[in-house]
Amino acid sequence: MKNQSKLDLVVVGSLALDTVTTPLATRRDILGGSVSFACAAAAFFARTGMVAVAGQDFPRAAHARLRKFNIDLRGLHKAAGKTFRWSGAYERNMNQRRTISTDLNVFADFSPQLPQSYRQAPFLFLANIAPDLQLQVLSQMRRPKFVAADTMDLWIRTARQPLHKLIARIDLLLVNDAEARLLTGQEQLARAAAKLLKWGPQYVIIKKGEHGSILASPEGLTLLPAYPLEKVQDPTGAGDAFAGGLLGCLAAVKKLTPGTLRQAMAVGTVVASFTVEAFGLNRLAAIKRANLDSRLRDFQRMIRL
Ligand code: AMP
C-alpha cells in the first residue's frame, strides 16, 4: 500500500480571501491566494501539501473546499487575526489588472514550522508570498530535488535583497513579463530571461497571459502558446494554477529534463485555461482529471507543426 502521508510536492504561498472585479461582476471574499490555486492544480497529479496560515475568520466552506481538492492540510496553520486579503480589478480586455488593496493580516508575522513529513518532499514550490517566508520554508526542507519559485511586483519593489538571495538558490523561477522587466531592467524578454539565468536558476519561465509562456534554459528558448478560450470570466490565479499544474506534473513524472519540463508546461497551460473560465477556484472544483487530459490532447494537437 502507498504511504499516504508521503508527499511528492510541498507548496507555500498566500492563502487569501479575494475581492475580484471584472467588467461584468464583483465577487467578495472568495477563496484565493497563490497557494490555493497552485495546490488545487497540483493535486490533480501529485500528493501535495500546503504550507500557509488562515485567520480566525477563514470560512469553514473554504476549508472544506481545499480538503475536497485532496490537498494535504497538515501544514495549514490557524492564527489569531484576520486572513490575508487581496482586492483587484480587471480592465475591459481582462489583460490589465489593478491591485486595489493587499492586507497581509496573519501573514505579517507568520513563521511556519513545517511538519516533519513535509521536510522530505522531493519537490518544492515557493508560490508568491514574501521572499523571507519563502526562504524560511526552503531552509527547513531536507535536500529537495527541485525547487521552483514565483514572485510579484510588490516584493520586487519592497524586498529585493531577500528575493535575490532566493533566486540564487532555486532551480526554476517563474515570473510574468512585467515582473521579468521590473526585476532585470531589460525591456526585451529574451534579454531579461538571459539575465535571470545568470542569477542562478537552471530554468526561467516567463508567463505572458493569453500570449502563452517562454521557457529559457541553457539549451535555449522554448515558446508555448496559451490554450485559446472563447470566454474568460476571471483571470485571477492563472499564473499560480499554471505553476501548480507544472510542478504537480513534474513531481508525478519524477524525471527532470528540458523535455519533461516542456510537457509539464503544456499541462500547466491547460490547468490555467480551466481556472480562468470561472471566478476563483469554481472551475477547478467542477472538473475531473479526465477533463484535463482531454483538453491536453486537444492542445497537443493544436501546437503540432
Ligand atoms: P495571479 O493571478 O496568478 O497573479 O494570482 C492572484 C492571487 O495572488 C490572488 O488570489 C491573490 O490573493 C494573491 N496575491 C495578490 N497579491 C499578493 C501578494 N503580494 N503576495 C502573495 N499573494 C498575493
Short mmCIF file of C-alpha atoms in Angstrom, two decimals, residues 72-295:
data_model
loop_
_atom_site.label_atom_id
_atom_site.label_comp_id
_atom_site.label_asym_id
_atom_site.label_seq_id
_atom_site.Cartn_x
_atom_site.Cartn_y
_atom_site.Cartn_z
CA ASP A 72 -2.75 17.65 2.44
CA LEU A 73 -3.52 20.36 5.03
CA ARG A 74 -1.21 19.34 7.89
CA GLY A 75 0.90 22.41 7.07
CA LEU A 76 -2.04 24.82 7.21
CA HIS A 77 -1.84 26.87 10.42
CA LYS A 78 -4.62 28.80 12.11
CA ALA A 79 -3.69 32.09 13.79
CA ALA A 80 -5.40 34.80 15.80
CA GLY A 81 -6.34 37.65 13.49
CA LYS A 82 -7.74 38.08 10.01
CA THR A 83 -7.00 36.08 6.88
CA PHE A 84 -4.83 37.67 4.13
CA ARG A 85 -6.99 39.75 1.82
CA TRP A 86 -6.36 40.96 -1.71
CA SER A 87 -8.59 43.00 -3.95
CA GLY A 88 -8.10 43.70 -7.64
CA ALA A 89 -9.94 44.88 -10.73
CA TYR A 90 -9.61 43.94 -14.40
CA GLU A 91 -9.94 46.27 -17.37
CA ARG A 92 -12.23 45.55 -20.29
CA ASN A 93 -9.87 43.21 -22.15
CA MET A 94 -9.01 41.31 -18.93
CA ASN A 95 -5.26 41.56 -19.64
CA GLN A 96 -4.70 44.55 -17.40
CA ARG A 97 -5.11 44.16 -13.66
CA ARG A 98 -5.02 46.81 -10.97
CA THR A 99 -4.40 45.87 -7.34
CA ILE A 100 -6.79 47.86 -5.15
CA SER A 101 -5.57 46.60 -1.77
CA THR A 102 -3.32 43.99 -0.16
CA ASP A 103 -3.75 43.26 3.55
CA LEU A 104 -1.20 40.74 4.79
CA ASN A 105 -3.01 40.33 8.15
CA VAL A 106 -1.95 36.95 9.67
CA PHE A 107 0.83 36.63 7.06
CA ALA A 108 2.58 39.70 8.51
CA ASP A 109 4.17 37.65 11.29
CA PHE A 110 3.75 34.11 10.11
CA SER A 111 6.76 31.95 10.86
CA PRO A 112 6.00 28.47 9.58
CA GLN A 113 7.26 25.28 11.20
CA LEU A 114 6.92 22.55 8.62
CA PRO A 115 5.56 19.19 9.78
CA GLN A 116 8.35 16.55 9.74
CA SER A 117 6.52 14.66 6.99
CA TYR A 118 6.76 17.72 4.70
CA ARG A 119 10.53 18.18 5.01
CA GLN A 120 11.40 15.12 2.96
CA ALA A 121 9.30 16.02 -0.09
CA PRO A 122 11.35 15.94 -3.29
CA PHE A 123 9.61 18.91 -4.97
CA LEU A 124 9.05 22.36 -3.50
CA PHE A 125 7.10 25.26 -4.95
CA LEU A 126 7.58 28.65 -3.28
CA ALA A 127 4.47 30.36 -4.64
CA ASN A 128 4.03 34.10 -4.44
CA ILE A 129 4.45 35.44 -0.88
CA ALA A 130 7.10 37.48 0.97
CA PRO A 131 10.59 36.24 -0.08
CA ASP A 132 11.69 36.00 3.59
CA LEU A 133 8.93 33.49 4.16
CA GLN A 134 9.87 31.57 1.02
CA LEU A 135 13.46 31.40 2.31
CA GLN A 136 12.29 30.20 5.74
CA VAL A 137 10.41 27.31 4.17
CA LEU A 138 13.31 26.45 1.86
CA SER A 139 15.70 26.30 4.81
CA GLN A 140 13.53 23.69 6.56
CA MET A 141 13.49 21.27 3.64
CA ARG A 142 15.92 18.34 3.54
CA ARG A 143 17.64 18.26 0.18
CA PRO A 144 14.70 18.82 -2.17
CA LYS A 145 15.35 17.54 -5.70
CA PHE A 146 13.76 20.52 -7.44
CA VAL A 147 12.78 23.96 -6.13
CA ALA A 148 10.68 26.47 -8.07
CA ALA A 149 9.62 29.98 -7.03
CA ASP A 150 7.25 32.72 -8.16
CA THR A 151 7.02 36.34 -7.03
CA MET A 152 5.16 39.61 -7.64
CA ASP A 153 5.79 43.30 -8.32
CA LEU A 154 5.14 44.17 -4.65
CA TRP A 155 8.06 42.00 -3.49
CA ILE A 156 10.32 43.13 -6.34
CA ARG A 157 9.79 46.71 -5.16
CA THR A 158 9.89 46.16 -1.40
CA ALA A 159 12.03 43.04 -0.74
CA ARG A 160 14.67 42.94 -3.46
CA GLN A 161 17.51 41.69 -1.28
CA PRO A 162 15.85 38.53 0.06
CA LEU A 163 14.40 37.98 -3.41
CA HIS A 164 17.88 37.92 -4.97
CA LYS A 165 19.03 35.55 -2.23
CA LEU A 166 16.12 33.28 -3.06
CA ILE A 167 16.64 33.36 -6.83
CA ALA A 168 20.24 32.22 -6.32
CA ARG A 169 19.02 29.07 -4.52
CA ILE A 170 16.30 27.74 -6.81
CA ASP A 171 16.13 25.58 -9.93
CA LEU A 172 13.22 27.31 -11.67
CA LEU A 173 12.00 30.91 -11.49
CA LEU A 174 8.50 31.71 -12.76
CA VAL A 175 7.60 35.34 -13.41
CA ASN A 176 5.27 37.18 -15.73
CA ASP A 177 6.51 39.53 -18.45
CA ALA A 178 6.05 42.73 -16.41
CA GLU A 179 7.83 41.19 -13.42
CA ALA A 180 10.72 40.00 -15.60
CA ARG A 181 11.18 43.54 -16.91
CA LEU A 182 10.88 45.10 -13.45
CA LEU A 183 13.35 42.63 -11.93
CA THR A 184 16.02 42.94 -14.60
CA GLY A 185 15.51 46.41 -16.07
CA GLN A 186 15.55 44.74 -19.52
CA GLU A 187 12.73 45.55 -21.92
CA GLN A 188 13.38 42.60 -24.28
CA LEU A 189 12.15 39.37 -22.69
CA ALA A 190 14.92 37.26 -24.25
CA ARG A 191 17.47 39.53 -22.58
CA ALA A 192 15.57 39.54 -19.30
CA ALA A 193 15.49 35.72 -19.33
CA ALA A 194 19.22 35.51 -20.08
CA LYS A 195 19.96 37.86 -17.18
CA LEU A 196 17.76 35.88 -14.79
CA LEU A 197 19.51 32.62 -15.75
CA LYS A 198 22.81 34.21 -14.77
CA TRP A 199 21.47 34.84 -11.25
CA GLY A 200 21.33 31.10 -10.52
CA PRO A 201 18.32 29.10 -11.68
CA GLN A 202 18.78 26.46 -14.33
CA TYR A 203 15.38 27.33 -15.81
CA VAL A 204 13.35 30.54 -16.12
CA ILE A 205 9.73 30.65 -17.29
CA ILE A 206 8.21 33.96 -18.33
CA LYS A 207 4.41 33.91 -18.40
CA LYS A 208 2.64 36.18 -20.88
CA GLY A 209 -1.04 35.67 -20.01
CA GLU A 210 -3.14 34.94 -23.09
CA HIS A 211 0.06 35.05 -25.18
CA GLY A 212 1.49 31.92 -23.59
CA SER A 213 4.86 31.36 -21.99
CA ILE A 214 8.59 31.20 -22.68
CA LEU A 215 10.99 28.66 -21.17
CA ALA A 216 14.64 29.68 -21.01
CA SER A 217 17.26 27.07 -20.20
CA PRO A 218 20.93 26.57 -21.02
CA GLU A 219 19.63 24.82 -24.18
CA GLY A 220 17.92 27.98 -25.40
CA LEU A 221 14.33 29.22 -25.60
CA THR A 222 11.07 27.28 -26.00
CA LEU A 223 7.79 29.05 -26.76
CA LEU A 224 4.35 27.76 -25.86
CA PRO A 225 1.06 29.46 -26.75
CA ALA A 226 -1.88 29.67 -24.34
CA TYR A 227 -4.93 27.46 -24.89
CA PRO A 228 -7.39 29.61 -26.88
CA LEU A 229 -10.59 30.25 -24.92
CA GLU A 230 -13.85 31.78 -26.08
CA LYS A 231 -14.85 33.03 -22.64
CA VAL A 232 -12.69 34.25 -19.76
CA GLN A 233 -14.55 35.10 -16.56
CA ASP A 234 -11.75 35.75 -14.03
CA PRO A 235 -8.01 35.58 -14.83
CA THR A 236 -7.03 35.59 -11.13
CA GLY A 237 -4.82 32.68 -10.22
CA ALA A 238 -3.96 31.66 -13.78
CA GLY A 239 -0.23 32.03 -13.10
CA ASP A 240 -0.44 30.07 -9.85
CA ALA A 241 -2.50 27.29 -11.43
CA PHE A 242 -0.05 27.15 -14.35
CA ALA A 243 2.84 26.71 -11.91
CA GLY A 244 0.92 24.25 -9.72
CA GLY A 245 -0.05 22.08 -12.69
CA LEU A 246 3.51 22.20 -13.97
CA LEU A 247 5.08 21.24 -10.62
CA GLY A 248 2.43 18.59 -9.93
CA CYS A 249 3.12 17.01 -13.30
CA LEU A 250 6.90 17.07 -12.79
CA ALA A 251 6.54 15.63 -9.28
CA ALA A 252 4.43 12.78 -10.69
CA VAL A 253 6.79 12.04 -13.60
CA LYS A 254 9.83 12.35 -11.28
CA LYS A 255 12.13 12.90 -14.24
CA LEU A 256 13.78 16.26 -14.83
CA THR A 257 14.87 17.08 -18.35
CA PRO A 258 14.14 20.04 -20.63
CA GLY A 259 11.72 17.64 -22.40
CA THR A 260 9.71 16.76 -19.29
CA LEU A 261 9.69 20.43 -18.35
CA ARG A 262 8.16 21.32 -21.73
CA GLN A 263 5.49 18.63 -21.26
CA ALA A 264 4.81 19.94 -17.76
CA MET A 265 4.41 23.46 -19.19
CA ALA A 266 1.71 22.16 -21.53
CA VAL A 267 -0.08 20.63 -18.54
CA GLY A 268 0.24 23.92 -16.62
CA THR A 269 -1.18 25.79 -19.62
CA VAL A 270 -4.23 23.53 -19.72
CA VAL A 271 -4.92 23.77 -15.96
CA ALA A 272 -4.61 27.57 -16.17
CA SER A 273 -7.08 27.64 -19.06
CA PHE A 274 -9.75 25.93 -16.94
CA THR A 275 -9.03 28.20 -13.97
CA VAL A 276 -9.95 31.42 -15.78
CA GLU A 277 -13.28 30.09 -17.03
CA ALA A 278 -14.97 30.92 -13.71
CA PHE A 279 -14.34 33.00 -10.57
CA GLY A 280 -11.78 31.81 -8.03
CA LEU A 281 -11.49 28.04 -7.77
CA ASN A 282 -15.01 27.31 -9.05
CA ARG A 283 -13.99 25.82 -12.37
CA LEU A 284 -11.19 23.67 -10.99
CA ALA A 285 -13.62 22.34 -8.36
CA ALA A 286 -16.03 21.30 -11.10
CA ILE A 287 -13.67 19.31 -13.34
CA LYS A 288 -12.04 15.90 -13.15
CA ARG A 289 -8.62 14.69 -14.23
CA ALA A 290 -10.24 13.27 -17.39
CA ASN A 291 -11.31 16.80 -18.44
CA LEU A 292 -7.70 17.97 -18.10
CA ASP A 293 -6.36 15.00 -20.06
CA SER A 294 -8.86 15.54 -22.84
CA ARG A 295 -8.03 19.25 -23.21
#
